[in-house]
CSV table of C-alpha atoms in Angstrom, one decimal:
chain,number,residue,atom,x,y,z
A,1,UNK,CA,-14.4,0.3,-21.8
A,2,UNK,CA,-16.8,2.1,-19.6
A,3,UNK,CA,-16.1,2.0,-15.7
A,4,UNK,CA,-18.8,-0.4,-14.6
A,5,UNK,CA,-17.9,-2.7,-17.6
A,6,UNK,CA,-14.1,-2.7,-15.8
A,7,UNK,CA,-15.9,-2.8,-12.4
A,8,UNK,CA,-17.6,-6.1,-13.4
A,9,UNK,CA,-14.3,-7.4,-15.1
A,10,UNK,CA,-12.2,-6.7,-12.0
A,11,UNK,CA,-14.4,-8.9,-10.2
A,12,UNK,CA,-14.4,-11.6,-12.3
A,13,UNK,CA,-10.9,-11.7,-12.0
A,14,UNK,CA,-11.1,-11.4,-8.2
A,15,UNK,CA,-12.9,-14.4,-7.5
A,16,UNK,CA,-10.5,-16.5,-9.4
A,17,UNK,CA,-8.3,-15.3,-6.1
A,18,UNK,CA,-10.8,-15.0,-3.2
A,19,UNK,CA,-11.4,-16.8,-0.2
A,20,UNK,CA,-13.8,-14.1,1.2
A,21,UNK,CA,-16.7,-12.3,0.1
A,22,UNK,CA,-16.7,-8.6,-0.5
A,23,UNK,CA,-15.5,-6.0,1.9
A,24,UNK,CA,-19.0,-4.7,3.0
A,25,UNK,CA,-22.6,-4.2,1.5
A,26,UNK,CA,-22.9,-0.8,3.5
A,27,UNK,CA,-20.0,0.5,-0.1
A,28,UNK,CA,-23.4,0.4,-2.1
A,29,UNK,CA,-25.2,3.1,0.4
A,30,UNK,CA,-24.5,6.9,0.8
A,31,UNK,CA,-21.9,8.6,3.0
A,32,UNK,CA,-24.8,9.9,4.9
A,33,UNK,CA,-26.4,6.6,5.7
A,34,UNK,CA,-23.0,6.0,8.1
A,35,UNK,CA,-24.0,7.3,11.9
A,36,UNK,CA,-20.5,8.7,12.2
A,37,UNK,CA,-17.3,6.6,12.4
A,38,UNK,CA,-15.0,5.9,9.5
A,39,UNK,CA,-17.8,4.4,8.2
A,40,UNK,CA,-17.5,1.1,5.7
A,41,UNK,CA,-14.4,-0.1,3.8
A,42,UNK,CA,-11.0,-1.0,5.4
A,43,UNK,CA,-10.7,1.4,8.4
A,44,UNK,CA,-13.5,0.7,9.4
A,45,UNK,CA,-12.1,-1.3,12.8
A,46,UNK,CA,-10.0,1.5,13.7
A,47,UNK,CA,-10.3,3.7,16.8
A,48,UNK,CA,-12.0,6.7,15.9
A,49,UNK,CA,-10.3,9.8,17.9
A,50,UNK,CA,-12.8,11.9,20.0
A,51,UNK,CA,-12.1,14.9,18.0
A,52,UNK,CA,-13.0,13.3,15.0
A,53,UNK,CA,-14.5,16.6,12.3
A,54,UNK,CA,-18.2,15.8,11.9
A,55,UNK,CA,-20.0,16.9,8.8
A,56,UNK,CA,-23.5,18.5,9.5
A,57,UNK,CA,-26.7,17.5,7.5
A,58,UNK,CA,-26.7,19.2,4.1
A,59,UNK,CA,-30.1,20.1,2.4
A,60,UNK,CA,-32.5,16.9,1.6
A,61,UNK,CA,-32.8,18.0,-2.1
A,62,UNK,CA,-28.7,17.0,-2.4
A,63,UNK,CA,-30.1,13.4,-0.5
A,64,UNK,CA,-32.6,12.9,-2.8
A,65,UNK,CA,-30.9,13.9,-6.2
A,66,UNK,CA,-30.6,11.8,-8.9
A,67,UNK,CA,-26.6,10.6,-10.3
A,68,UNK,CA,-28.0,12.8,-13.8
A,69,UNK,CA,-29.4,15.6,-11.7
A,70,UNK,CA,-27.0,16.2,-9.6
A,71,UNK,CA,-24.2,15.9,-12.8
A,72,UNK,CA,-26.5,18.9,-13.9
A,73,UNK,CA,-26.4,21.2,-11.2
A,74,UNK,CA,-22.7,20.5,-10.6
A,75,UNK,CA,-21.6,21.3,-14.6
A,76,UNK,CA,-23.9,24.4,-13.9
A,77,UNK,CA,-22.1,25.7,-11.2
A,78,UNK,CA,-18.5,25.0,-12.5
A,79,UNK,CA,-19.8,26.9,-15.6
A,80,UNK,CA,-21.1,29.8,-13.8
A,81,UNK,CA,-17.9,29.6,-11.5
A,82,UNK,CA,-15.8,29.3,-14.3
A,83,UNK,CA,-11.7,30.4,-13.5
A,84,UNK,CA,-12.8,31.1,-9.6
A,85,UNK,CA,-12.7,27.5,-8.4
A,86,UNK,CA,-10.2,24.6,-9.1
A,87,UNK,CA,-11.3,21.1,-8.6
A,88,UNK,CA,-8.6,18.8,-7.2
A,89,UNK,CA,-9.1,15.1,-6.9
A,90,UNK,CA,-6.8,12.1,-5.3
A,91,UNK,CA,-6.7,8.9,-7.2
A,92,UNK,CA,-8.9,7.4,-4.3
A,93,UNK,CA,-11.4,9.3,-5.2
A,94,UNK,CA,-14.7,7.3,-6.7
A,95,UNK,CA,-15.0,7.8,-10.4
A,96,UNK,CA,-18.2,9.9,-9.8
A,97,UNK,CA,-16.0,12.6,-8.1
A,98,UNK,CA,-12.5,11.8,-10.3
A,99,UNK,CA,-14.6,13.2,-13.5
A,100,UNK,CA,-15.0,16.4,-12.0
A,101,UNK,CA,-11.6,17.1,-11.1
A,102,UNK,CA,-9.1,19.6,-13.2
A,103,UNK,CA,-5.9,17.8,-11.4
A,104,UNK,CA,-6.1,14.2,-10.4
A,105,UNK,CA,-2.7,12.8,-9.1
A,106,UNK,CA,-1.4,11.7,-5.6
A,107,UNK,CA,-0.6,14.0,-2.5
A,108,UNK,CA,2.5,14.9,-4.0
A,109,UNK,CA,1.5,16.1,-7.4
A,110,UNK,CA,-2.1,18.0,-5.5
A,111,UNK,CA,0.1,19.8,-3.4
A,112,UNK,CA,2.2,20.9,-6.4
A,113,UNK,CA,-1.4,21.4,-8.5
A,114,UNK,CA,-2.5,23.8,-5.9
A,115,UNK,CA,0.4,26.6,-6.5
A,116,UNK,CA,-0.6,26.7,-10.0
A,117,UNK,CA,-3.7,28.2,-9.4
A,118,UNK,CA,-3.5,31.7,-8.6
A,119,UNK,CA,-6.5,32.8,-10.1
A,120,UNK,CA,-8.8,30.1,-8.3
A,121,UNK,CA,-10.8,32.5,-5.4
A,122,UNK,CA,-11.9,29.2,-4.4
A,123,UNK,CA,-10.2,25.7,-4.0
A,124,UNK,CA,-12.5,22.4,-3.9
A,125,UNK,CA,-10.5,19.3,-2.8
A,126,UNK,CA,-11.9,16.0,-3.3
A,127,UNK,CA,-9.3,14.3,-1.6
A,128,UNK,CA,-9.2,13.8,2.5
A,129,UNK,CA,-8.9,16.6,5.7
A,130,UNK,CA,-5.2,16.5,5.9
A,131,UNK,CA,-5.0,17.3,1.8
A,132,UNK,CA,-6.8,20.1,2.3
A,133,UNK,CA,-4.5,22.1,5.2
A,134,UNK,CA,-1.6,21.6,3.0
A,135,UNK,CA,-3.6,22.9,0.6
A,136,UNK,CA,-4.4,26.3,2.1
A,137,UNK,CA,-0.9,26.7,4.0
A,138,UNK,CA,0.3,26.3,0.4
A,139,UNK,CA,-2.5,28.9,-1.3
A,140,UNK,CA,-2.5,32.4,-1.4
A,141,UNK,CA,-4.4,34.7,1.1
A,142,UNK,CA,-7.3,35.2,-1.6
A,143,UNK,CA,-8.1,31.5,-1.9
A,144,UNK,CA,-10.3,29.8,0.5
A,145,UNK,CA,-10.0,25.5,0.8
A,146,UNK,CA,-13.2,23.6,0.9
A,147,UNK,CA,-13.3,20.0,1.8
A,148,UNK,CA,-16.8,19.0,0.4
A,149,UNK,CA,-17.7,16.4,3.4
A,150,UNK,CA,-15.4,17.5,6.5
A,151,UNK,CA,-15.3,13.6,7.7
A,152,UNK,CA,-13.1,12.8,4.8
A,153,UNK,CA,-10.4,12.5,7.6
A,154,UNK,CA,-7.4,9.7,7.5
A,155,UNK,CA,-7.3,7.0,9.7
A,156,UNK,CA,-3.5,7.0,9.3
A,157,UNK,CA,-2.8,10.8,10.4
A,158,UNK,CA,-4.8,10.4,13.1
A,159,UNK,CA,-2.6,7.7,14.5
A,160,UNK,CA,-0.2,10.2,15.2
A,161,UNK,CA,-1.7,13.1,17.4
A,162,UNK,CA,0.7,16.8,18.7
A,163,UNK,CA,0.7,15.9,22.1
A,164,UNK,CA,1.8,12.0,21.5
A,165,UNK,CA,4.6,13.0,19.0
A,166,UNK,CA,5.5,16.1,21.2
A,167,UNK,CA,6.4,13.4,24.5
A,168,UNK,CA,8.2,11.1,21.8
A,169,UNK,CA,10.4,14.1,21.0
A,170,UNK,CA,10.7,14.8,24.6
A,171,UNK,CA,12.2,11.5,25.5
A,172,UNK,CA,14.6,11.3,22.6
A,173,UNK,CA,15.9,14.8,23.3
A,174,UNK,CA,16.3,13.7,26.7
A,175,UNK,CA,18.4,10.3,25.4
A,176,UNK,CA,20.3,12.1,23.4
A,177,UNK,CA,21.6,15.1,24.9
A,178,UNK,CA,24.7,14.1,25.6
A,179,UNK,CA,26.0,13.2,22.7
A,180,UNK,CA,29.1,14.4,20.7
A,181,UNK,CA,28.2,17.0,18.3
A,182,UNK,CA,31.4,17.5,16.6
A,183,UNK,CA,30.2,15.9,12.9
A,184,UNK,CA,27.8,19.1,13.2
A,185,UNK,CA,25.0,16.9,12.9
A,186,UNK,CA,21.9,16.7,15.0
A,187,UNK,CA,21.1,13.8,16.9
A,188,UNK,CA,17.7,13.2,15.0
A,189,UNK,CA,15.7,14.9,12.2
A,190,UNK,CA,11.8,14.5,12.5
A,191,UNK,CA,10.1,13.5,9.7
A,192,UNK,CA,6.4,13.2,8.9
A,193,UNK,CA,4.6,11.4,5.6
A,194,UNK,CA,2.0,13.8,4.6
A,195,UNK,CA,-0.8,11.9,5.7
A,196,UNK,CA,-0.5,14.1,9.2
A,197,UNK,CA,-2.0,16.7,10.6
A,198,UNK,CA,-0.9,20.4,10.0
A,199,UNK,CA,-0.2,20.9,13.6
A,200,UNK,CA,2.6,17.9,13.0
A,201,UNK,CA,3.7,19.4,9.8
A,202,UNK,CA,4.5,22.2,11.7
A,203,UNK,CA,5.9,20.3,14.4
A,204,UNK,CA,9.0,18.9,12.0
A,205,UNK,CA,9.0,22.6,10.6
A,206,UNK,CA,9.7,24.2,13.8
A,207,UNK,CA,12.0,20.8,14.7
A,208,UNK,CA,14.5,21.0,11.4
A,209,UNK,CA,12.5,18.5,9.8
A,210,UNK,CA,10.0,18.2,6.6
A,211,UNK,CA,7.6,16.3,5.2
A,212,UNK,CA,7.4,13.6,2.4
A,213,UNK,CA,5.5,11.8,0.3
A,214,UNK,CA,5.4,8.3,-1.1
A,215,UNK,CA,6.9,9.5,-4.3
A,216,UNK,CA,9.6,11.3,-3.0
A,217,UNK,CA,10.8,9.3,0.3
A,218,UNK,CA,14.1,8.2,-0.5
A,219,UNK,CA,14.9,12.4,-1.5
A,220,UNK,CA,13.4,13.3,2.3
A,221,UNK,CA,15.6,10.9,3.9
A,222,UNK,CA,18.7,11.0,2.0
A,223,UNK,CA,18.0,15.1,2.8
A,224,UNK,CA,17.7,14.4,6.6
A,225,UNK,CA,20.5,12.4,7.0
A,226,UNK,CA,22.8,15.1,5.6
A,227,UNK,CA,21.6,16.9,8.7
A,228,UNK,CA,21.0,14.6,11.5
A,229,UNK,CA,22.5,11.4,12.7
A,230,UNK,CA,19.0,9.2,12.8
A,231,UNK,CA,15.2,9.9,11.9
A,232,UNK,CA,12.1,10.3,13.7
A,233,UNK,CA,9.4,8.9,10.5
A,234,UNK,CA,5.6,9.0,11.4
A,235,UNK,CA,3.3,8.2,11.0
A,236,UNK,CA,3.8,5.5,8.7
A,237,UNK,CA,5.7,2.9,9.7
A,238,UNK,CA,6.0,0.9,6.3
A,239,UNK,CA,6.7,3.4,4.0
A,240,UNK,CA,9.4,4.2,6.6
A,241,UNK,CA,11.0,1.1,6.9
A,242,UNK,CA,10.6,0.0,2.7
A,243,UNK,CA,12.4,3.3,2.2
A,244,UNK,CA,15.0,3.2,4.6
A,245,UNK,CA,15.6,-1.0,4.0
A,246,UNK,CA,15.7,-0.1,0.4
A,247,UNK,CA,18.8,2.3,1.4
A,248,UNK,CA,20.6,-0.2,3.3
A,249,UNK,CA,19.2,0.5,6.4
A,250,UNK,CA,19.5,-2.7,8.3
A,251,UNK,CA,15.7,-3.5,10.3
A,252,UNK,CA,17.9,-3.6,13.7
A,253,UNK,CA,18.4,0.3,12.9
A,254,UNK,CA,14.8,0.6,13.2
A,255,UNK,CA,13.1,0.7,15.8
A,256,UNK,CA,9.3,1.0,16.7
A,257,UNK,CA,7.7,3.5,18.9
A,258,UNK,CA,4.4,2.7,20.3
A,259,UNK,CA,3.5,5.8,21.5
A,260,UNK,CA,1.5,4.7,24.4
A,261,UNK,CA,4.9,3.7,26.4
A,262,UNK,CA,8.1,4.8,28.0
A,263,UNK,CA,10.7,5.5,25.2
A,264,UNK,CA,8.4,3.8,22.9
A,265,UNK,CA,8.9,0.3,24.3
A,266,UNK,CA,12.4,0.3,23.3
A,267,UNK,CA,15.7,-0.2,25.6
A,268,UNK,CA,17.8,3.1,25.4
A,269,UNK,CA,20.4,1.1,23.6
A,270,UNK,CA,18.4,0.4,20.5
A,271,UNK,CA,17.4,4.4,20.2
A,272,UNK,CA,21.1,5.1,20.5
A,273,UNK,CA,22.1,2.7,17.6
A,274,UNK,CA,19.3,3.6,15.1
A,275,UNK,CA,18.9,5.3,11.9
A,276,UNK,CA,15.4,5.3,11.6
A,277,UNK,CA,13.0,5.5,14.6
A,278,UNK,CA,9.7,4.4,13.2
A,279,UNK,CA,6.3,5.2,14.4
A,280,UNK,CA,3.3,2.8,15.1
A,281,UNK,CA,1.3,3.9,12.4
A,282,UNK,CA,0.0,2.6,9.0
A,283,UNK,CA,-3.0,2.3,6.0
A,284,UNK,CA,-5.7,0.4,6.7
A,285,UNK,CA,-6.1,-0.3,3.4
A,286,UNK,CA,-2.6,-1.0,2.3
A,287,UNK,CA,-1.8,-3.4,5.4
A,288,UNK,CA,-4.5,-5.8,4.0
A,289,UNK,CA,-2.3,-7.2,1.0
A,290,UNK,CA,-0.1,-10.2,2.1
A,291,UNK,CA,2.7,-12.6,0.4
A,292,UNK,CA,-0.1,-15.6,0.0
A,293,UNK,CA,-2.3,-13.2,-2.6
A,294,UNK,CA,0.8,-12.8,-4.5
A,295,UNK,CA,1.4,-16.2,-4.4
A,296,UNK,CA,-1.9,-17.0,-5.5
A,297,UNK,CA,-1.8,-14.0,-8.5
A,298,UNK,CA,1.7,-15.8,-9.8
A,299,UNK,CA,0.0,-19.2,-9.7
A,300,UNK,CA,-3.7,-18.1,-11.1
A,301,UNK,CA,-1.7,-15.7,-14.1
A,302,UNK,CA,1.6,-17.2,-14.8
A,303,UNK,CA,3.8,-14.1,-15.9
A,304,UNK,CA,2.1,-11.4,-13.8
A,305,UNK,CA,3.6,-8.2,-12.7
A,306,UNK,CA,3.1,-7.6,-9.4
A,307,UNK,CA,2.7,-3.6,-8.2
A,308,UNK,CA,2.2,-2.3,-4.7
A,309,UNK,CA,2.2,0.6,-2.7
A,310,UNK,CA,5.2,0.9,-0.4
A,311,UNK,CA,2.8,1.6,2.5
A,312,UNK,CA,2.3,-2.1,2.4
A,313,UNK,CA,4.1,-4.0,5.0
A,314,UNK,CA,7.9,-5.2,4.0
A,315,UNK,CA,7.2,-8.6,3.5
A,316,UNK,CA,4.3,-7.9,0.5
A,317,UNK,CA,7.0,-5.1,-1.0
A,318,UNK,CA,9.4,-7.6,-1.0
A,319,UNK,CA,7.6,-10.4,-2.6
A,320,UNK,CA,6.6,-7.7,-5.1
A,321,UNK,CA,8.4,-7.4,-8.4
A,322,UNK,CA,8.2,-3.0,-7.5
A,323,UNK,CA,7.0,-0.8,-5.3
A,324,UNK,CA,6.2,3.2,-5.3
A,325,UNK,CA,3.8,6.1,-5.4
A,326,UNK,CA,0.1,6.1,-6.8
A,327,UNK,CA,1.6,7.8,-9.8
A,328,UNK,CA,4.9,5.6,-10.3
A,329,UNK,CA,1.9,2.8,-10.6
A,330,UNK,CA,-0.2,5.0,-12.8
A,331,UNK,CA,2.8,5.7,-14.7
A,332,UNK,CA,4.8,1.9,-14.9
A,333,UNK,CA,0.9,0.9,-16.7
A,334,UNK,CA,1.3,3.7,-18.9
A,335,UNK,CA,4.4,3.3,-19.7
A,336,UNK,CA,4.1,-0.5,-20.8
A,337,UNK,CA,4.2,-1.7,-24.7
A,338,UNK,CA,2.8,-4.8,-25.0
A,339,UNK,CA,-0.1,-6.5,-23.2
A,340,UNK,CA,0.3,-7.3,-19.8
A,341,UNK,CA,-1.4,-8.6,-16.5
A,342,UNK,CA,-1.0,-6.4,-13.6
A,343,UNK,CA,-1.9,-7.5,-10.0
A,344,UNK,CA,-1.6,-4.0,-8.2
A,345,UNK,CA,-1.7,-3.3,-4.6
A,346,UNK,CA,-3.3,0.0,-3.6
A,347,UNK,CA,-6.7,0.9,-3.4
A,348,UNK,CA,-9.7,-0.1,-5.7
A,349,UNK,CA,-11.1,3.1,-6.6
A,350,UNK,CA,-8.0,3.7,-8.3
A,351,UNK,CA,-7.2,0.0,-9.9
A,352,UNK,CA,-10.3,-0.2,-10.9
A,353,UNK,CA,-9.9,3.4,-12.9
A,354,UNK,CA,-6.7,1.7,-14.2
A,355,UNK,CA,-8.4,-1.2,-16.0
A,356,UNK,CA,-10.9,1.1,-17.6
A,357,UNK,CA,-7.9,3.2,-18.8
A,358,UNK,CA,-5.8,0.2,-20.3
A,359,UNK,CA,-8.2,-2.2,-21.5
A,360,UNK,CA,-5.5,-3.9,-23.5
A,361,UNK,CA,-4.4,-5.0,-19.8
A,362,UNK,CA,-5.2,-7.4,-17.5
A,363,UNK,CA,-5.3,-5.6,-14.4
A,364,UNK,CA,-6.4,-6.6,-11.4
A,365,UNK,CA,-6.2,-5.7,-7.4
A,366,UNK,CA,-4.3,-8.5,-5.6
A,367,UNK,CA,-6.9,-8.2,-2.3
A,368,UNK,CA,-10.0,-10.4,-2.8
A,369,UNK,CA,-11.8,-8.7,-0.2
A,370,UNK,CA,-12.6,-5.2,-2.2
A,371,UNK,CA,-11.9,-2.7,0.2
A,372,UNK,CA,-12.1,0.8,-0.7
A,373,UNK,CA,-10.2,4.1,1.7
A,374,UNK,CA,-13.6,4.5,3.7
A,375,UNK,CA,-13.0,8.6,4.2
A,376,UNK,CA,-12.4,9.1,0.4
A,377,UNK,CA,-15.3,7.5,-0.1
A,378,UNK,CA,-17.4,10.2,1.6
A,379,UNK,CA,-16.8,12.9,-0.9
A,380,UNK,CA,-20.2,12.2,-3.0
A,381,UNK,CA,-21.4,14.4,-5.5
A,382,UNK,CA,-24.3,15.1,-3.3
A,383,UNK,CA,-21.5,17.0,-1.3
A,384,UNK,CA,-19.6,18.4,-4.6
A,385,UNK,CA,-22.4,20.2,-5.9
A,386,UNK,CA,-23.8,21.5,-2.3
A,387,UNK,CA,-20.4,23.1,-2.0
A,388,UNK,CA,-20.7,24.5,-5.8
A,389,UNK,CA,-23.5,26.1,-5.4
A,390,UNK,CA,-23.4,27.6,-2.6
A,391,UNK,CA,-20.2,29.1,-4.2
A,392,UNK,CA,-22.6,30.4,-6.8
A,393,UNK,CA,-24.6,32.0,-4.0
A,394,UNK,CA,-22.0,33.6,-2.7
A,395,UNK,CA,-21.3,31.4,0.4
A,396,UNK,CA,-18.6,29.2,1.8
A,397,UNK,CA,-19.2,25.9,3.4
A,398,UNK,CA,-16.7,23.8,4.9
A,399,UNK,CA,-13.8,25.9,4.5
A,400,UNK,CA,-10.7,24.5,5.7
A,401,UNK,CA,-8.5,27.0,7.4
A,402,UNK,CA,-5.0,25.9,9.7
A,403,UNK,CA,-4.2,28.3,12.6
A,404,UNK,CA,-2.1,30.8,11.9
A,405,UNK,CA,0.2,29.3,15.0
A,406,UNK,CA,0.9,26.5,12.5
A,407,UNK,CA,1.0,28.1,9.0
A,408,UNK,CA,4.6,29.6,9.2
A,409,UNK,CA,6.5,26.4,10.6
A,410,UNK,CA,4.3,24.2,8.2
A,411,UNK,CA,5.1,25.8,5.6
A,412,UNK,CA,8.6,25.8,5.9
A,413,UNK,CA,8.4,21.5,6.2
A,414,UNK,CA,6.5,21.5,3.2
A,415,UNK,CA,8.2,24.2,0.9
A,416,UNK,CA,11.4,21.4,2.0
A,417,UNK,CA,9.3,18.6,0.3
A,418,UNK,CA,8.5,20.6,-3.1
A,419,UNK,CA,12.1,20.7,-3.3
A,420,UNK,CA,13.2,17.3,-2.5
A,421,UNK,CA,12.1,16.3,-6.0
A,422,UNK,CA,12.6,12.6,-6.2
């Protein structure tokens, strides 16, 4: 089954569970129609920081190319690049861009995909801005990172900024200093999901801490509390708080810090007696699936098996029948014998590419409202092949490129979450 057959066939399904209509009309235009912004899809109501990257104008004859002509020029230029560039793509990623890519996975298995490389002068990643720092802290000196549209950013990681983690880590060293530190335990290890910036990846670097991801959590945190008596997790909240409840963490042990007030809103006695100090952060895409559209998937398919992502909120991972990474759903669909209806929650790009995948499925995504990750929508191949072929002319665009003031500490947080292999 081609992918706008499954497209069509996804929808069909969805309106046997919607109440709305679709997420926007502005999905069918180009990145570039969007005057800045995160531009349409679900984050598009979030507040857009003032340092938000801005991608300049690229040549009109990328504008104006057809979907076949610009398939051309980009299998041109990957054939006349040949082993010099690597093409990484997230499972966001629109199909148009997915086809292109020599690795697809999630953040986890990209960062991974990105070592294996060596030869690759140049690396291309279709993915979003944070993606890319990791990937050229992570890439040799000879290899340059190019983010084909520099507004690919993350909503998410830019809920948590330096100087709004750095007074939260002020304030808890400032609680805590006092206590006992006989156990030879530190009073809190800082942890950051990989949707962040590099500058807080080097943060929890410098701080004792590492990153994770959403595949390998439960490893980070079980890792962190062999070192420190509680954990500072940004900047997702939910995947926080399904990973530490799914440990035995109790949801009084978790606190929330809203960055925006003294000790994060909390009384000093809740800090004290917490295990994991969770930041005010989340998806905008994964905080739109609720309890009531599994309801309604269990009542419209009788039998369904109900996926999500475990940066939905607690209440939709707990109604679930599982939760995990982008892969672990890639993989739990793979991995199944006999036909099956699946109502996933993660984003549609993805589900979508799913259903196409395992016709011999019914699989479906649980939100009516079709809402794609607005910033991985921007890569286009407009942008993919502008990047290409100005590779073939010898130039780099958009080059990605984290101050050396971070590198060294960053590194050190995420060479900690290679080897926390879940």
């Amino acid at each position: 089954m081609d992918s706008s057959a499954s497209v069509a066939q996804n929808i069909t399904r969805l309106n046997l569970l919607a109440t709305e209509s679709s997420c926007s009309k502005d999905l069918n235009s180009s990145p570039w129609d969007t005057p800045g912004g995160y531009g349409p899809g679900a984050s598009q109501e979030d507040v857009i920081p003032a340092d938000y990257p801005v991608q300049g104008t690229i040549p009109e004859s990328y504008l104006q190319a057809s979907d076949e002509e610009l398939d051309q020029r980009i299998a041109a230029a990957r054939e006349t690049l040949g082993e010099r560039v690597v093409i990484l793509g997230h499972h966001y990623q629109r199909d148009e861009i997915v086809k292109y890519a020599d690795y697809i996975g999630d953040s986890f298995q990209l960062a991974n995909a990105a070592l294996t490389r060596d030869k690759a002068e140049a690396i291309v990643f279709c993915g979003v801005h944070f993606m890319a720092e990791t990937a050229d802290i992570l890439s040799g000196d000879h290899q340059q990172v190019i983010l084909p549209n520099l507004a690919a950013g993350c909503s998410m990681a830019d809920m948590a900024d330096g100087p709004s983690v750095e007074r939260c880590w002020e304030e808890l060293m400032a609680l805590y200093k006092d206590e006992d530190s006989t156990d030879g335990k530190v009073p809190v290890i800082p942890v950051t999901y990989m949707n962040s910036s590099a500058e807080l990846k080097a943060f929890v670097g410098r701080n004792g801490g590492l990153v994770c991801t959403s595949s390998n959590a439960a490893t980070v945190l079980e890792w962190a509390f062999e070192r420190g008596r509680r954990v500072l997790f940004f900047p997702d909240q939910h995947l926080g708080r399904n990973t530490a409840k799914a440990m035995g963490i109790s949801l009084e042990q978790m606190p929330l810090w809203s960055p925006r007030k003294e000790l994060g809103g909390n009384e000093s006695q809740a800090l004290q007696d917490a295990k994991v100090i969770l930041w005010h952060g989340f998806c905008s895409v994964h905080k739109r699936f609720t309890p009531a559209q599994i309801a309604k998937a269990r009542e419209t398919f009788p039998g369904v098996r109900v996926i999500v992502h475990p940066e939905c909120p607690m209440e939709v991972v707990d109604a679930a029948d599982e939760a995990g990474s982008t892969e672990y759903i890639r993989a739990a669909i793979d991995a199944a014998t006999e036909p099956t209806t699946f109502a996933v929650g993660t984003e549609i790009n993805m589900v979508n590419r799913l259903a196409a995948q395992y016709p011999q499925h019914t699989i479906f995504c649980l939100d009516p409202v079709i809402c794609p990750c607005s910033t991985m929508y921007r890569i286009h191949p407009g942008y993919l092949a502008w990047v290409l072929e100005e590779l073939v002319a010898g130039r780099t665009v958009n080059q990605i490129t984290v101050p050396k003031s971070q590198q060294g500490d960053a590194k050190i947080a995420l060479e900690r979450m290679l080897a926390a292999r879940p």
